[in-house]
Every structure is written in structure tokens, then in C-alpha cells.
Coordinates of C-alpha atoms in Angstrom, one line a residue:
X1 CA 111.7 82.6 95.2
X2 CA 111.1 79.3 93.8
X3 CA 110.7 79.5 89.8
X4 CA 108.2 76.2 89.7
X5 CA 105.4 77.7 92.0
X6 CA 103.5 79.2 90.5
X7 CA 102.6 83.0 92.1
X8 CA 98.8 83.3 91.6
X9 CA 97.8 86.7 93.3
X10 CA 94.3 88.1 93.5
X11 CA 94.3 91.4 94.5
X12 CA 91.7 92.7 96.7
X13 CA 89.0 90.0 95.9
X14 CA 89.9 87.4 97.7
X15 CA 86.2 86.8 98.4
X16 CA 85.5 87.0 94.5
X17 CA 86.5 83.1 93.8
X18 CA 83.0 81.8 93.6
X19 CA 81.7 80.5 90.4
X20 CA 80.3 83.3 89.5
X21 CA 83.6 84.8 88.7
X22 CA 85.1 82.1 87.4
X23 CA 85.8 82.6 83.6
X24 CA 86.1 85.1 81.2
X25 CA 85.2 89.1 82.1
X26 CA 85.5 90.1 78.5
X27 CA 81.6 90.8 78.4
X28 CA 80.0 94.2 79.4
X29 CA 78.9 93.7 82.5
X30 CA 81.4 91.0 84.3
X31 CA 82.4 91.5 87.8
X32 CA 86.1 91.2 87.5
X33 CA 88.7 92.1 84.9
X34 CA 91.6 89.8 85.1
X35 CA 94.8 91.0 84.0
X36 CA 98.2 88.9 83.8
X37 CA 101.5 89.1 83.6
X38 CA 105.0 87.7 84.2
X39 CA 107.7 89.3 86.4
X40 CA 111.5 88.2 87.2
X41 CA 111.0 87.6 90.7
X42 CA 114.0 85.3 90.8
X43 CA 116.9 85.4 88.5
X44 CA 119.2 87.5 87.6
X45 CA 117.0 90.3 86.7
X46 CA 114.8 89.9 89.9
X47 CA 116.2 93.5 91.2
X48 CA 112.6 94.2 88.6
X49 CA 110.6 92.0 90.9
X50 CA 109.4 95.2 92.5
X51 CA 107.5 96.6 89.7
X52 CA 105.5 93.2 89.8
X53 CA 105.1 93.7 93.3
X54 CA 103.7 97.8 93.3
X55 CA 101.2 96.5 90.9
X56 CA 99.8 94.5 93.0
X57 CA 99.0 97.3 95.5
X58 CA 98.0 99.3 93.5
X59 CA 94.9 97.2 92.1
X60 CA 94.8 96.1 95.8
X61 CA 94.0 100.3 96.1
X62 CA 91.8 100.4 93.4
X63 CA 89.6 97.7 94.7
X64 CA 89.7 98.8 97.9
X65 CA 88.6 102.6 96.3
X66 CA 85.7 100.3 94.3
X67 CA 87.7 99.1 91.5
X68 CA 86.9 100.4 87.9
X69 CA 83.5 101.9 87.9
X70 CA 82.6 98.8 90.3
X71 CA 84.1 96.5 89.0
X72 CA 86.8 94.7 90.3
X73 CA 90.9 94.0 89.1
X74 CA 92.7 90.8 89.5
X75 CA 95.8 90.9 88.2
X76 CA 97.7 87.5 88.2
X77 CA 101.2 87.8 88.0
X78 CA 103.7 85.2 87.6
X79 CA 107.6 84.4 88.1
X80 CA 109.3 83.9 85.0
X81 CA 113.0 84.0 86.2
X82 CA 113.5 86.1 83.2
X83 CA 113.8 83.0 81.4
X84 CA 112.0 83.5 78.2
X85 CA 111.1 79.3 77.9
X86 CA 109.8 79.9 81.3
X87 CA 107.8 83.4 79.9
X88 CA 106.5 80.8 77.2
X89 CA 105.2 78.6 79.8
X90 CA 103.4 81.0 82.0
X91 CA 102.3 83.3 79.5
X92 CA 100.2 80.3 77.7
X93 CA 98.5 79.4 81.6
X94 CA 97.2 83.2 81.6
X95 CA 96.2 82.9 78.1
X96 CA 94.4 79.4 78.1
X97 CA 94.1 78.8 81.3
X98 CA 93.4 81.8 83.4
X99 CA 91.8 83.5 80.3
X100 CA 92.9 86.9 81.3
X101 CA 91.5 90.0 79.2
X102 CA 95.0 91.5 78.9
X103 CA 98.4 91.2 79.6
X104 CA 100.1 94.2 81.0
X105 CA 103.7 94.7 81.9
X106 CA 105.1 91.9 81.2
X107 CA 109.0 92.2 81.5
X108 CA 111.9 91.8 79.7
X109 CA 113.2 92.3 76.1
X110 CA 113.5 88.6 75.5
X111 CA 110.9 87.4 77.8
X112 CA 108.4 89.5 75.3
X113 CA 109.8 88.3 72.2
X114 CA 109.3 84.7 73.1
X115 CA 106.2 85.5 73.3
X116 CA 105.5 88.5 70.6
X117 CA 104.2 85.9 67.7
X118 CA 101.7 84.0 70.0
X119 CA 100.0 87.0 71.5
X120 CA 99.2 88.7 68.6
X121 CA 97.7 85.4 67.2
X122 CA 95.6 84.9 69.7
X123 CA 94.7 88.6 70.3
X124 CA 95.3 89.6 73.1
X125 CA 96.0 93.0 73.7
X126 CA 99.9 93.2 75.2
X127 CA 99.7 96.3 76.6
X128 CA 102.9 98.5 77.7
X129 CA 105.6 95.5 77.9
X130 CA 108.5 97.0 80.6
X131 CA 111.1 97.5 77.9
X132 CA 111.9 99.8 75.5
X133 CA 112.6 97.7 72.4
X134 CA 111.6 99.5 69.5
X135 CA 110.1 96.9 68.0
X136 CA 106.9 97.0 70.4
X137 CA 105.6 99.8 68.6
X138 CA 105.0 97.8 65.5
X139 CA 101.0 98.1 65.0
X140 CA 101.1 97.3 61.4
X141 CA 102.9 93.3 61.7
X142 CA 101.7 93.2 65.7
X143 CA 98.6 95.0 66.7
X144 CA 98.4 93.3 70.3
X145 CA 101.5 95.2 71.5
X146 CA 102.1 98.1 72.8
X147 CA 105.6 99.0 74.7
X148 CA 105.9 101.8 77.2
X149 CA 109.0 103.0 78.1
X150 CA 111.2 105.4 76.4
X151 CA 112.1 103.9 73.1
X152 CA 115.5 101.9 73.4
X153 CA 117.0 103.5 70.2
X154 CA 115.5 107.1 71.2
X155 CA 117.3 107.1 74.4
X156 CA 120.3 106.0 72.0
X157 CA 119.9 108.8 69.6
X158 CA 120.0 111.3 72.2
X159 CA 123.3 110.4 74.2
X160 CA 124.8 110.3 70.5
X161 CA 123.3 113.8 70.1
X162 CA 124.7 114.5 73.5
X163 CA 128.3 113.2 73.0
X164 CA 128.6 115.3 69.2
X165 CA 127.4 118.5 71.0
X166 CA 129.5 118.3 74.1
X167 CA 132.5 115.7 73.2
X168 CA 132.9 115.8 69.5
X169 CA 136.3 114.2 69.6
X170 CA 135.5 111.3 72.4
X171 CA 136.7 108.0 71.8
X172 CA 133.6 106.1 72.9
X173 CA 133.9 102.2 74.9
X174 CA 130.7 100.1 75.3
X175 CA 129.2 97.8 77.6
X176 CA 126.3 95.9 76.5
X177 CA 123.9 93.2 77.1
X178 CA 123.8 90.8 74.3
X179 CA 120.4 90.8 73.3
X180 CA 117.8 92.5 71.7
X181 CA 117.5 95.0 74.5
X182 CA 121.5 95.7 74.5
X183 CA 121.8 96.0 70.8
X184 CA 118.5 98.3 70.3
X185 CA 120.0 100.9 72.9
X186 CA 123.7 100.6 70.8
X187 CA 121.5 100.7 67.3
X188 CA 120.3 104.4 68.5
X189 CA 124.0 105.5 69.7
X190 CA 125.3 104.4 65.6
X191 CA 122.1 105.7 64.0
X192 CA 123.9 109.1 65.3
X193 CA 127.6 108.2 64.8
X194 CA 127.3 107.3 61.6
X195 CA 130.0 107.8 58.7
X196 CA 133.3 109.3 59.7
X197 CA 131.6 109.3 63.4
X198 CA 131.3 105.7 63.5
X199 CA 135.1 106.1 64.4
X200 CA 134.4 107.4 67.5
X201 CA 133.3 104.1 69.1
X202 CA 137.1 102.6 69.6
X203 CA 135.4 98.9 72.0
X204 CA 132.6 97.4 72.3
X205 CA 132.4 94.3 74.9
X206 CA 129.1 92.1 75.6
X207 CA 127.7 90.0 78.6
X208 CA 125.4 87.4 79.2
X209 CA 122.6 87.5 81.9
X210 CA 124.2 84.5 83.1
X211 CA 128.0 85.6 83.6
X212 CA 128.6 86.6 86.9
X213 CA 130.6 89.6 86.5
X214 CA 131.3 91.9 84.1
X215 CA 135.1 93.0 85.7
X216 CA 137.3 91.2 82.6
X217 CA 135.0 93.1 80.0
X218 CA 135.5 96.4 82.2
X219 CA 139.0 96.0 81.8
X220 CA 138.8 95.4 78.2
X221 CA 137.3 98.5 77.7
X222 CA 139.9 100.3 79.9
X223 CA 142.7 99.1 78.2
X224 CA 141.4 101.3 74.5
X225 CA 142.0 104.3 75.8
X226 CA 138.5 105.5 75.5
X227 CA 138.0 108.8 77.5
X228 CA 133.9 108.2 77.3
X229 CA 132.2 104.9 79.2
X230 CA 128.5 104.0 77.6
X231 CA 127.2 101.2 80.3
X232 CA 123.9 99.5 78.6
X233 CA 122.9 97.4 81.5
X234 CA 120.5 95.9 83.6
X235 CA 120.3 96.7 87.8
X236 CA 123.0 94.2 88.5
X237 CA 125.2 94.6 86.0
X238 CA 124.8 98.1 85.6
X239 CA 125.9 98.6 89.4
X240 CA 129.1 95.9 88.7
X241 CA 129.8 98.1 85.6
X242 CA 130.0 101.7 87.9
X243 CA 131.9 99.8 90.7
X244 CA 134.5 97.9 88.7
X245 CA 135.2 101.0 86.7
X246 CA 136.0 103.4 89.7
X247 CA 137.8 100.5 91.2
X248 CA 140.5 100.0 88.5
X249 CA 141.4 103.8 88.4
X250 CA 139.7 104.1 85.6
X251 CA 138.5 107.7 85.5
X252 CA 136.5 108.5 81.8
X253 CA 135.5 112.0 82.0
X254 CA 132.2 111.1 80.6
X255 CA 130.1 107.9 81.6
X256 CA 126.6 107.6 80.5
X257 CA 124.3 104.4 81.9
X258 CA 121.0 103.5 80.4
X259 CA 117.8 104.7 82.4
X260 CA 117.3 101.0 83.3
X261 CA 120.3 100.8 84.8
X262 CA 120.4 103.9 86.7
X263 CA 118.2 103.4 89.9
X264 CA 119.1 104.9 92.9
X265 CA 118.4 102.3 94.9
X266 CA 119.3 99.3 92.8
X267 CA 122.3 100.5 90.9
X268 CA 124.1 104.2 92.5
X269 CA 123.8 102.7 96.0
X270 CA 125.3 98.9 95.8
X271 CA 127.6 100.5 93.4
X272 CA 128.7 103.5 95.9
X273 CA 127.5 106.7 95.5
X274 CA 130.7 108.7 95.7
X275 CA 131.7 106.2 92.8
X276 CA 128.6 107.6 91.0
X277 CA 129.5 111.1 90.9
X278 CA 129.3 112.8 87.4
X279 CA 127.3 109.8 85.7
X280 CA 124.9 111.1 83.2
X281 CA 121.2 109.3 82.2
X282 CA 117.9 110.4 81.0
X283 CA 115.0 110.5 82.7
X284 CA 111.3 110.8 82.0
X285 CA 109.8 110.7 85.1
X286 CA 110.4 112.3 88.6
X287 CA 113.4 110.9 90.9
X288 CA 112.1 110.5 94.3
X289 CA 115.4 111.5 95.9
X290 CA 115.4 115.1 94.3
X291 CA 114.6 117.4 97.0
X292 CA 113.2 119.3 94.1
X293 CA 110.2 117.3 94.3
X294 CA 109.9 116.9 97.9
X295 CA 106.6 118.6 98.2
X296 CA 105.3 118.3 94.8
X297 CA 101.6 117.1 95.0
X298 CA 102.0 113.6 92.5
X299 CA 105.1 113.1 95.0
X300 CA 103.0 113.1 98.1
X301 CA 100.4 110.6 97.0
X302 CA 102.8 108.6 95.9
X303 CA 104.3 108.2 99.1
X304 CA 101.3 108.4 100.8
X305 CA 100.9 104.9 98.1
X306 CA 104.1 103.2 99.1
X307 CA 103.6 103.4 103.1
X308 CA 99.6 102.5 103.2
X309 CA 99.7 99.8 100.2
X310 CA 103.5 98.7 99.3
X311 CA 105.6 99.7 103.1
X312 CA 108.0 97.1 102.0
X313 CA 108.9 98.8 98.8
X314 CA 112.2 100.9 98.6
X315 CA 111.2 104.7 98.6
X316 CA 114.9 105.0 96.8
X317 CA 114.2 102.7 94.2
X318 CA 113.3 104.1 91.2
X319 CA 111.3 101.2 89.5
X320 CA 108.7 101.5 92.3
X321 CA 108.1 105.3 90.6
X322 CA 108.1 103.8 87.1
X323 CA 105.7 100.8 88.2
X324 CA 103.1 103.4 89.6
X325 CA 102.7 105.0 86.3
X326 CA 102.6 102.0 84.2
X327 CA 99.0 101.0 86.8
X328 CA 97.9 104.4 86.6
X329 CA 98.0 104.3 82.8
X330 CA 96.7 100.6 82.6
X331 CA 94.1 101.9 85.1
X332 CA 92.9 105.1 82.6
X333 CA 93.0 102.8 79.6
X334 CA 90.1 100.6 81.6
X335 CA 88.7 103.2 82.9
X336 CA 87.7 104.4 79.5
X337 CA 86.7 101.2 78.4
X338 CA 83.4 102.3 80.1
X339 CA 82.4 98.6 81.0
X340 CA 83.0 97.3 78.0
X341 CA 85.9 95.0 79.0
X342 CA 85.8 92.8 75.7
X343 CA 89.7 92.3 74.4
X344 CA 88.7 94.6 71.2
X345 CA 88.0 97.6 73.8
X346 CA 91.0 97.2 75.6
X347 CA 92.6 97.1 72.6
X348 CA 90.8 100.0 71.3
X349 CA 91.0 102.4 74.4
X350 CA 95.0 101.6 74.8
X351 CA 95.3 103.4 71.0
X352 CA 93.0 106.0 72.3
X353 CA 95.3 107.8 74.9
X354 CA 95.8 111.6 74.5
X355 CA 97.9 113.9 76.2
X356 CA 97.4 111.6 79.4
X357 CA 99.7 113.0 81.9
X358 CA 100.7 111.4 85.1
X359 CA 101.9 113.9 87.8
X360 CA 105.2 111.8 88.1
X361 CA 106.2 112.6 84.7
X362 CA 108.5 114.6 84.2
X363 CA 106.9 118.6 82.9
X364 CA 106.5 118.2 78.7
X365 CA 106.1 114.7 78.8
X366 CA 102.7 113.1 78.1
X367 CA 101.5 109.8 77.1
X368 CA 99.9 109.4 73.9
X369 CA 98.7 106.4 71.7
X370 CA 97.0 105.8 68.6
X371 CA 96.3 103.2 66.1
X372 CA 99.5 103.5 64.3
X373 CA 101.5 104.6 67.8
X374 CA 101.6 102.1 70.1
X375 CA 104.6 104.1 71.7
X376 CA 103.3 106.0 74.6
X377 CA 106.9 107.7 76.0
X378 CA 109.1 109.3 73.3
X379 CA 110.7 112.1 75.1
X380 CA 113.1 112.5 78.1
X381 CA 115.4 114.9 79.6
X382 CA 119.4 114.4 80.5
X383 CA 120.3 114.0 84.2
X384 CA 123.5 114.2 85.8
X385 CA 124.2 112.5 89.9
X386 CA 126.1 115.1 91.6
X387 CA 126.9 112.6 94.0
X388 CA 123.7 113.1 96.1
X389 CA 121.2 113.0 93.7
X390 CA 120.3 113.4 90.5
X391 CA 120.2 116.8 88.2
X392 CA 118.2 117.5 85.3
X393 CA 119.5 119.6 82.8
X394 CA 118.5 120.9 79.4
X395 CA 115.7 120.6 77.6
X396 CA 113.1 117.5 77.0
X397 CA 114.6 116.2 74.4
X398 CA 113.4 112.9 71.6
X399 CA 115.5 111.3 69.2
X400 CA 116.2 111.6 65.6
X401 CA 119.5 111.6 63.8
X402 CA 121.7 114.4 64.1

């Protein structure tokens, strides 16, 4: 996809670009509310791109069902290349430009904190970034933001909590990406191992979004003797990180990957599936290819969803699951905005979630918000992929130190 055009996508109102919409919808009483957002549709991280895309049929659904109390959504969303100059550079069109009432989902660690500062200055509400930084929930020094996913150093905290209980004498090697979003996830692992624990992590090895593989560092980490592999990757790398392991004969008996690096579709199958067997994750919402949920109710709309609105989409692709909630939770927060689509309300109603529940979250989880929680997700459960699919097991868990 070429980076310099720019994607401007009006969803289900393409007749709406009259002068009368033109503007601002921040008043009660406006005919559109425009949303924006900026999505790696190129790049390295472009394996995301999807998310971008379900959005946009599922405001096109909205619309089509008579938008939000009548009024319709157009959610602009642009390619940033996951390129955080390039996140700059949109992000400022939607702001001054495009004057959208919120941002929503835009992705990427360091695509939002290139842009953290200047969107809480000019306040606008930021509403659940795709990433799990902990530093997006943060309402005292940044009131515009809110994050979404599970909360990097929480899902940390509980492999850690995971590795004491079941491995207490593993010799731990780990793979990161080296940036915010790598060394959050790693911060929650040594929050745990901590002390005389800390010597249980015997390599660490980084990568850039830019290298092309991540074999050499693989090896690297094979050569420490560490029985236990912790992969903290995106898509591409995550599924270079599963392969390259396997490959070399390396065989730890314990190898955790990230949630955002554990897709079926984007990561297990290019990596090989049979080369997947006995990975562990967490998970907080439901897994499409667990026959488990094969005729669960939420499960059945949503692929109702995917073949009448989004037929290109990959039914095996786990982001396409995750992207639904995020719209249906953007969608509740301006559905309780009750007409009043000014930034303040936005604002207001994404703090005022409580116990929502999506039926494709996982049982125990709910999302809930307030003015000092601007974390909606802070609980998950461990999975296992038996080769074929993946395998919950225990209890929803949160983090926490030991």
C-alpha cells in the first residue's frame, strides 16, 4: 500500500459529503460523528492492517442498522506505516484538518507515544490505543488516553507467576522488541523475578522493526542453555521467532509468546503449526478456532459479521476478533453519549464504562472504566496450542507481584 496516499474512508455515508456535514459534529444534534485513526497498513507491522480494516465494516454495519441513535459514523483511518514521524503527520490532518471528535484505535506502542503529548494538549479524547503499554492508563499526567488491551506488564506479571509456580528452577532466554512495547511486557516478567529470581533470566537478545530476521538472535539465545523461550513479538517476528527455534533443534520445554504475537492466522500458521505445539499465551477473548465456541451465540454473529460486512477478512486471524470488540466498545461508549457528541462527553462516557461485557470475551472478563481507570482489560487466562488449537486452562487470572 503506498504510505504517501492518504486512505480517507467514509463509511456508509458516502452521500453525507455535502456542506452540511462538512465540519465539526461535536455539538448535540450534528449528523455525523467522525472518528480517526491511523493503522500500519504497510510496513512491517501491516500483518495489523486488518483491525483497521474490520473497523470499517463495522461502522459500515452500524450505519447501515441507522448509526448511533440516527446519527451517522465516519471513521477516517489512515496508513501510518507504523512509522511514528509518519503517525505525527497524519494524526495532526485528523486533528486540524479533518477535526475528528475522537481518535480511536490508533496502533502501535511508538506510533501513540509520538503522539501521547500533542493529544492530550489539544484534548482530544484517545480512546483505547491497540497496545498494551501501561503507560496509557495514566489519567492523572494524560486524561485524553485511554489504552485497551491487556496491560503489557500485567500479562508480564502473570507468565512470571506462571514460570515460579510450574518451573521454579528455569533458566529463562528473551526475545524482545526494542521499544517501549518490548521492554513494558519484560518490565512485568522482572517485577516477578525479582531478587535472587532475577537469576533465572540467563539472555536477553533485542530486534528492531527494521531487521529482517531475528534467526542470529534465536541462536544467541540457544546457545545459554536456557530450558524456557519468552518470545515478546510482533506477527512477523513472533512467527520467525517459533520457526527459527524449532528449526535449529532447539527444543525448550517451556515457550511462552506474547498475546500479540500469538495469532492463529498471522503467527501459528506461517510459523507451522506442528512447530507450535506446546506454546503457551494468555488470552482474554474467545479464539475462533476452538471448537469450544463453535456454536456459542457472540461467535455466530460474529461470523455472521465477517461474511456479510468484512468476507475478505481471515476467519483464523485472531485480530479480526479483537478489532470487533474494540468497535463494539467504541460503539457503547457513543451510544451513551446520548447525542451529546461534544469531546468532553466522549471523554466523559469512555470513564463511565461498567461491567460492559462483550460476548467474545472470555467468561469473568468485563470492561470497566472510570476517571482514575482508563484501563478497560486487566485480566486474562493461560492458553496452551495443542497443535490444533488453542486450550485454556486455569483460572482468569491479573497481575501483581508474587
Amino acid at each position: 500500500m503506498n504510505t504517501n496516499r492518504r486512505k480517507t474512508l467514509v463509511i456508509g455515508a458516502a452521500a453525507l459529503t455535502g456542506p452540511f456535514f462538512i465540519g465539526s459534529a461535536r455539538a448535540q444534534g450534528k449528523k455525523e460523528i467522525k472518528l480517526g485513526q491511523t493503522m500500519p497498513y504497510s510496513g512491517p507491522a501491516s500483518a495489523y492492517g486488518t483491525i483497521g480494516k474490520l473497523h470499517q465494516a463495522y461502522f459500515k454495519k452500524i450505519n447501515d442498522e441507522g448509526g448511533i441513535n440516527g446519527t451517522k459514523v465516519n471513521l477516517i483511518s489512515l496508513d501510518d506505516g507504523y512509522s511514528p514521524p509518519k503517525t505525527v503527520e497524519q494524526v495532526r490532518k485528523l486533528v486540524e484538518q479533518d477535526e475528528v471528535d475522537a481518535l480511536f484505535q490508533t496502533l502501535g506502542t511508538p506510533s501513540n507515544t509520538a503522539i501521547h503529548k500533542y493529544v492530550n494538549a489539544k484534548k482530544v479524547p484517545h480512546l483505547f490505543v491497540a497496545t498494551g503499554a501501561t503507560k496509557w492508563n495514566d489519567p492523572k499526567n494524560y486524561p485524553w488516553t485511554f489504552g485497551f488491551n491487556l496491560a503489557y506488564q500485567t500479562e508480564g506479571e502473570i507468565y512470571a507467576k506462571y514460570i515460579l509456580k510450574n518451573r521454579p528452577n528455569a533458566k529463562i532466554a528473551v526475545l524482545y522488541q526494542n521499544d517501549d512495547y518490548g521492554k513494558d511486557v519484560l518490565a512485568g516478567l522482572e517485577n516477578v523475578l525479582k531478587g535472587d529470581k532475577a537469576k533465572m533470566i540467563v539472555a536477553k537478545a533485542t530486534y528492531e522493526v527494521t531487521d529482517a530476521t531475528v534467526d542470529s538472535q534465536i541462536l544467541t539465545l540457544k546457545a545459554s542453555g536456557a530450558d524456557t523461550m519468552f518470545n515478546i513479538c510482533t506477527p512477523k517476528f513472533s512467527a520467525q521467532a517459533i520457526r527459527r527455534v524449532y528449526d535449529s533443534g532447539w527444543r525448550p520445554p517451556l515457550h511462552i509468546v506474547n498475546n500479540v504475537g500469538a495469532s492463529v492466522g498471522s503467527v501459528l500458521i506461517p510459523a507451522g503449526l506442528e512447530k507450535s505445539e506446546g506454546i503457551i499465551t494468555v488470552q482474554y477473548y474467545k479464539d475462533e478456532s476452538d471448537p469450544v465456541w463453535k456454536d456459542d451465540r457472540a461467535m455466530l454473529e460474529w461470523r455472521g459479521f465477517m461474511g456479510k460486512f468484512y468476507p475478505d477478512g481471515n476467519v483464523n486471524d485472531a485480530s479480526n476478533v479483537y478489532g470487533y470488540i474494540t468497535a463494539q466498545v467504541m460503539t457503547q461508549v457513543l451510544r451513551q453519549c446520548n447525542g451529546n457528541f461534544s469531546r468532553d462527553n466522549i471523554k466523559k462516557q469512555a470513564e463511565s464504562l461498567k461491567d460492559w461485557k462483550s460476548g467474545l470475551l472470555l467468561p469473568g472478563i468485563t470492561v470497566n472504566t472510570s476517571a482514575t481507570d482508563h484501563g478497560p482489560i486487566d485480566q486474562a487466562q493461560l492458553s496452551k496450542w495443542d497443535g490444533k488449537k488453542w486450550v485454556l486452562f486455569g483460572d482468569v487470572l491479573g497481575g501483581g507481584a508474587a
